[in-house]
Tab-separated table of C-alpha atoms in Angstrom:
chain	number	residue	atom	x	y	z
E	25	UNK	CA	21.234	70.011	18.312
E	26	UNK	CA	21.154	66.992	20.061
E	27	UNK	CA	17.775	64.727	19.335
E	28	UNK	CA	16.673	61.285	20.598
E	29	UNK	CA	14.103	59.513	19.231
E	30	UNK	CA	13.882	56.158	20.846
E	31	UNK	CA	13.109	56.343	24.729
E	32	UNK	CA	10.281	54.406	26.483
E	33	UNK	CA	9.792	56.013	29.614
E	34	UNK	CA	6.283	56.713	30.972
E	35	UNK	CA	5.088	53.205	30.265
E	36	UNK	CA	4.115	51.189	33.163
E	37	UNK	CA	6.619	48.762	34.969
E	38	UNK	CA	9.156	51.172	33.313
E	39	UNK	CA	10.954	52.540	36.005
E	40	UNK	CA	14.046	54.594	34.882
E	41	UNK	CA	15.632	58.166	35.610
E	42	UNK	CA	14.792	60.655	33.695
E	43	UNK	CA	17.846	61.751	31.096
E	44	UNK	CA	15.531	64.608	29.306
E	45	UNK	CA	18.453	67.653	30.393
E	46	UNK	CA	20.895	65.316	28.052
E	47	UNK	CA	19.004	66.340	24.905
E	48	UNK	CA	17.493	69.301	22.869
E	49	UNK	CA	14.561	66.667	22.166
E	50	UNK	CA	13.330	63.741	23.396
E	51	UNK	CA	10.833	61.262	21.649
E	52	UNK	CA	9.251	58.967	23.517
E	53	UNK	CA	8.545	54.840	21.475
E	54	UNK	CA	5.234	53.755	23.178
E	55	UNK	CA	6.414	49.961	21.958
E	56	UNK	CA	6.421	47.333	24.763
E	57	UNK	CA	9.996	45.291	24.994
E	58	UNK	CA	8.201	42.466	24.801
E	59	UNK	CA	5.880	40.766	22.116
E	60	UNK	CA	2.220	41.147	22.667
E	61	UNK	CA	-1.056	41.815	20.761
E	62	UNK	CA	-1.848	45.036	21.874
E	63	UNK	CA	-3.301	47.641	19.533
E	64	UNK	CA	-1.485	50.705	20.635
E	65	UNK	CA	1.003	49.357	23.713
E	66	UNK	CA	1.886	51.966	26.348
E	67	UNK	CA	0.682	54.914	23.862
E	68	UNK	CA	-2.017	55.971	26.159
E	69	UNK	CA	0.559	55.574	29.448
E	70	UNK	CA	3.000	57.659	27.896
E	71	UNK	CA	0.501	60.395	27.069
E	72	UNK	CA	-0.720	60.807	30.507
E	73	UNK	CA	2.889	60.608	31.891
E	74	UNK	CA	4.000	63.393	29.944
E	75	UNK	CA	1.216	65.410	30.680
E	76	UNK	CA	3.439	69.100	32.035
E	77	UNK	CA	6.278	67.610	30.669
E	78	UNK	CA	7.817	68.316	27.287
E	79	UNK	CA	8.570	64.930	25.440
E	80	UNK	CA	7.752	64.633	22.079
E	81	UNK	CA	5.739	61.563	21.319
E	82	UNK	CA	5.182	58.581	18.562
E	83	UNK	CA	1.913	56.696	17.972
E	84	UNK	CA	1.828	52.861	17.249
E	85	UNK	CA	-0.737	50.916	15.627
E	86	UNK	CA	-1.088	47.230	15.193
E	87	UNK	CA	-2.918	45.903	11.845
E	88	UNK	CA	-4.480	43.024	13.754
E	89	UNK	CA	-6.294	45.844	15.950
E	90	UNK	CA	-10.178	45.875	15.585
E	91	UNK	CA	-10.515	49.462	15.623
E	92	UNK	CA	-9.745	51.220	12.183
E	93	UNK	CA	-6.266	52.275	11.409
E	94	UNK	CA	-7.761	55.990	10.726
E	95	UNK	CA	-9.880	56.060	13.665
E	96	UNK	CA	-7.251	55.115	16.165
E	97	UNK	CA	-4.297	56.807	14.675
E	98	UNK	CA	-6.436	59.794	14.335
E	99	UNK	CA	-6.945	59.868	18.117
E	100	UNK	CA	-3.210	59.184	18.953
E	101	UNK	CA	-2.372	62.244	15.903
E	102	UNK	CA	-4.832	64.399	17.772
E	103	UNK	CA	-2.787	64.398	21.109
E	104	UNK	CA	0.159	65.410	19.002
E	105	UNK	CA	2.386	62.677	17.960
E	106	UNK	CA	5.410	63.750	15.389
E	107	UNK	CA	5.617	59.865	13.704
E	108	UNK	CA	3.800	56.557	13.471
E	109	UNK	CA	5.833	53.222	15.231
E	110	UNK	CA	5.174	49.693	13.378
E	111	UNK	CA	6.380	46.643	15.336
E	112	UNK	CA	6.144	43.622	13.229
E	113	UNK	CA	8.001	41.653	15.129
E	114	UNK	CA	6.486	41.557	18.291
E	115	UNK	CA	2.791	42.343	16.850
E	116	UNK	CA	3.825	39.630	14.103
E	117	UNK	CA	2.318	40.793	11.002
E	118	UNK	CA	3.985	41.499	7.247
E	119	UNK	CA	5.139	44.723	6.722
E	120	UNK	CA	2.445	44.784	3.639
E	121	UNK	CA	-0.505	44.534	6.051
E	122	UNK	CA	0.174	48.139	7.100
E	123	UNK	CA	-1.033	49.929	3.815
E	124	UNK	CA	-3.631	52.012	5.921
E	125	UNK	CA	-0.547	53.140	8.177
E	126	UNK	CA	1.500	53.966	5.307
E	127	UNK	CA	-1.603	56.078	4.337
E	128	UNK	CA	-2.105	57.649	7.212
E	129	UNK	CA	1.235	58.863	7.606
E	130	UNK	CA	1.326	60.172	3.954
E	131	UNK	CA	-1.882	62.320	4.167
E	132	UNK	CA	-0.697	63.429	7.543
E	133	UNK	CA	3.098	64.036	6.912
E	134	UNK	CA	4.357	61.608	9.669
E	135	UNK	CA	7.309	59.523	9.241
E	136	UNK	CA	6.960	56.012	9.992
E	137	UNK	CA	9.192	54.037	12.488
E	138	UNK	CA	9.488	50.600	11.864
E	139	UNK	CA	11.234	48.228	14.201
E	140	UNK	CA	13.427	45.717	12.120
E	141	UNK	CA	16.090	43.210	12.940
E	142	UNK	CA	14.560	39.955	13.522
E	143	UNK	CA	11.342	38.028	12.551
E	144	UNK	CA	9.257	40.026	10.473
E	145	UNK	CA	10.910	43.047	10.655
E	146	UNK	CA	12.991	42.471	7.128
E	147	UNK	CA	13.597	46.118	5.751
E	148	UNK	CA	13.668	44.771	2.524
E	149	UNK	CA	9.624	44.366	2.681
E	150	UNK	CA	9.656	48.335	2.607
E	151	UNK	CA	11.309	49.155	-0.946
E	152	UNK	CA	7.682	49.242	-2.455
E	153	UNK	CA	6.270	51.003	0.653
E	154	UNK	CA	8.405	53.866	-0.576
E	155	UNK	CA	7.427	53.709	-4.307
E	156	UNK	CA	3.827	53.531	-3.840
E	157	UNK	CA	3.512	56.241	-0.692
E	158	UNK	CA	5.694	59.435	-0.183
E	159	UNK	CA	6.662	58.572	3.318
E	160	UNK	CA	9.815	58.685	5.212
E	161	UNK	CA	10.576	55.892	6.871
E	162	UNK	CA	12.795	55.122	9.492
E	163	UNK	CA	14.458	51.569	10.472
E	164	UNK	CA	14.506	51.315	14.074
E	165	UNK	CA	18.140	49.256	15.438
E	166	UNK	CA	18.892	49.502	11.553
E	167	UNK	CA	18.014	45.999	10.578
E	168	UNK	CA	20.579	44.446	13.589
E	169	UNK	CA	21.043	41.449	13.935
E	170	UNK	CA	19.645	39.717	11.664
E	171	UNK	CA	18.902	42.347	8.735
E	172	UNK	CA	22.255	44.273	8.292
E	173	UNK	CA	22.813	43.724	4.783
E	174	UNK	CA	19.259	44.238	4.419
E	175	UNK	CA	19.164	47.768	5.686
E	176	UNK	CA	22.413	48.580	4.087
E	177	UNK	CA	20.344	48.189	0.788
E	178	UNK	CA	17.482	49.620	1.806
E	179	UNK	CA	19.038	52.770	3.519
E	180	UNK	CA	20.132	54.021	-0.036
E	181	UNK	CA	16.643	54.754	-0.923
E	182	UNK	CA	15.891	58.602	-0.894
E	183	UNK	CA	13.359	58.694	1.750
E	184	UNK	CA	14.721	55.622	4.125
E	185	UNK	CA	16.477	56.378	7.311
E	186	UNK	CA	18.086	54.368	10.306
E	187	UNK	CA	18.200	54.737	13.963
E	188	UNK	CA	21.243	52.869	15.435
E	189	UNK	CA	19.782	51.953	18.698
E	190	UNK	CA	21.645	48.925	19.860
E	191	UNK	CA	24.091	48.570	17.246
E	192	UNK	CA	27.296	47.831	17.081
E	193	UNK	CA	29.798	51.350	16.575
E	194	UNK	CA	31.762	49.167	14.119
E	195	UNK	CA	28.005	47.992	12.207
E	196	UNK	CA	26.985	51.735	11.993
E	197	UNK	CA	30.052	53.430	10.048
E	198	UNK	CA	29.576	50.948	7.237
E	199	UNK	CA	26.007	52.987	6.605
E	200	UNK	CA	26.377	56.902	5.084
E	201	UNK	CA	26.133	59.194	8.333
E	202	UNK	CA	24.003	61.448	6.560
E	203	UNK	CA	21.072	58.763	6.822
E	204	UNK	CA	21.353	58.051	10.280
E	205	UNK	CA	19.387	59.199	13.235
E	206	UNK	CA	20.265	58.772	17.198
E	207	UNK	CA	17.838	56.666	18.862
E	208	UNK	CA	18.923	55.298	22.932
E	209	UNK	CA	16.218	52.821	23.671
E	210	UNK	CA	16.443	53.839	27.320
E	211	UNK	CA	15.900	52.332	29.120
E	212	UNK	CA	15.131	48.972	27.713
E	213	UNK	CA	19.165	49.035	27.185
E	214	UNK	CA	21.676	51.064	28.856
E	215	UNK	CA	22.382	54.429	27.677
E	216	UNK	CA	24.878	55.282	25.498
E	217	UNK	CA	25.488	58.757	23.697
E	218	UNK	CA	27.652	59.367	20.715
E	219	UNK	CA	29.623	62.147	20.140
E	220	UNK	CA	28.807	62.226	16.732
E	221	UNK	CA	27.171	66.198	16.602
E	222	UNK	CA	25.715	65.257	12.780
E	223	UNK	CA	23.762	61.877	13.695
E	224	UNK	CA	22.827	63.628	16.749
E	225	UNK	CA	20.892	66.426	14.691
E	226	UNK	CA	19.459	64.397	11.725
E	227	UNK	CA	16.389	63.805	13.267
E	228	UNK	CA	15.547	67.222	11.885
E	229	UNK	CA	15.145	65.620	8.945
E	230	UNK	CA	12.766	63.252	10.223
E	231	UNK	CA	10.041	65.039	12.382
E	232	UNK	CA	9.055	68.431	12.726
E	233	UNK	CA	11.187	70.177	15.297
């Protein structure tokens, strides 16, 4: 089965062709490219977008958002999302302000995507998330560029996964393929499918298919 979980189309300004007959499932990342301090990004855009159409979708919360964490991730888990997105790096918050996510996701079964690589997006900040909640969690870009090593310790935790959107071929065979997941991030960046039939599939392992 092949499985992407990392494509923004249906947010506005995004203008892209549709790749959907490329995949057994697509999940669509409501996360802007760029930094901002919006509580739930394109969430809402990508919701009405998909409307007749068959894309799978993640919710996204921002800590720094006045509305509750349960109210609003409630709403977004209502309309059917399969897993929870957590940008720290453009929303610029610590990883440990997100205890009502990682709560959320628990009591609801939903994985949790977090984008890492840069800034505040240090995977190392998530070893305790995965002691103190039974989550799976996902490392979106796998820590790259600046947070390789990181990830490479992190990913050996039981419940800890990586999506290799954007990395280096040469970056992703040092991690155990068993723990990786395909993500495109199309069409922020070009796309390019591996052939790779295993990573394509993991997702399975991930979100509810």
């Amino acid at each position: 089965m092949k499985i992407d979980v990392h494509q923004h189309l249906g947010i506005r300004d995004v203008k892209a062709k549709e790749i959907r007959e490329l995949f057994d499932y697509v999940v669509l990342n409501p996360a802007y490219k760029y930094g901002c301090m919006c509580c739930v990004d394109g969430f809402y855009q990508q919701y009405l977008w998909n409307k007749g159409k068959d894309y799978l979708q993640l919710g996204i919360y921002n800590p720094k958002c006045r509305v509750p964490a349960e109210v609003e991730l409630g709403r977004q888990y209502d309309k059917g999302i399969v897993g929870i997105v957590l940008n720290p790096i453009n929303h610029d918050f610590e990883l440990k302000e997100a205890w009502k996510v990682y709560q959320f996701a628990e009591d609801h079964s939903l994985p949790v995507f977090v984008c890492t690589g840069r800034g505040k997006g240090n995977p190392l900040e998530l070893k305790n998330v995965v002691k103190e909640y039974k989550i799976r969690i996902v490392l979106m870009r796998l820590g790259y560029p600046q947070y390789i090593n990181q990830a490479k310790e992190v990913i050996k935790e039981s419940n800890i996964y990586g999506e290799i959107s954007s990395v280096p071929i040469d970056l992703v065979k040092d991690f155990p393929k068993d723990k990786l997941i395909f993500g495109s991030c199309y069409p922020y960046i070009p796309l390019s499918i591996i052939k790779d039939k295993e990573i394509l599939d993991n997702a399975r392992k991930i979100i509810n298919i």
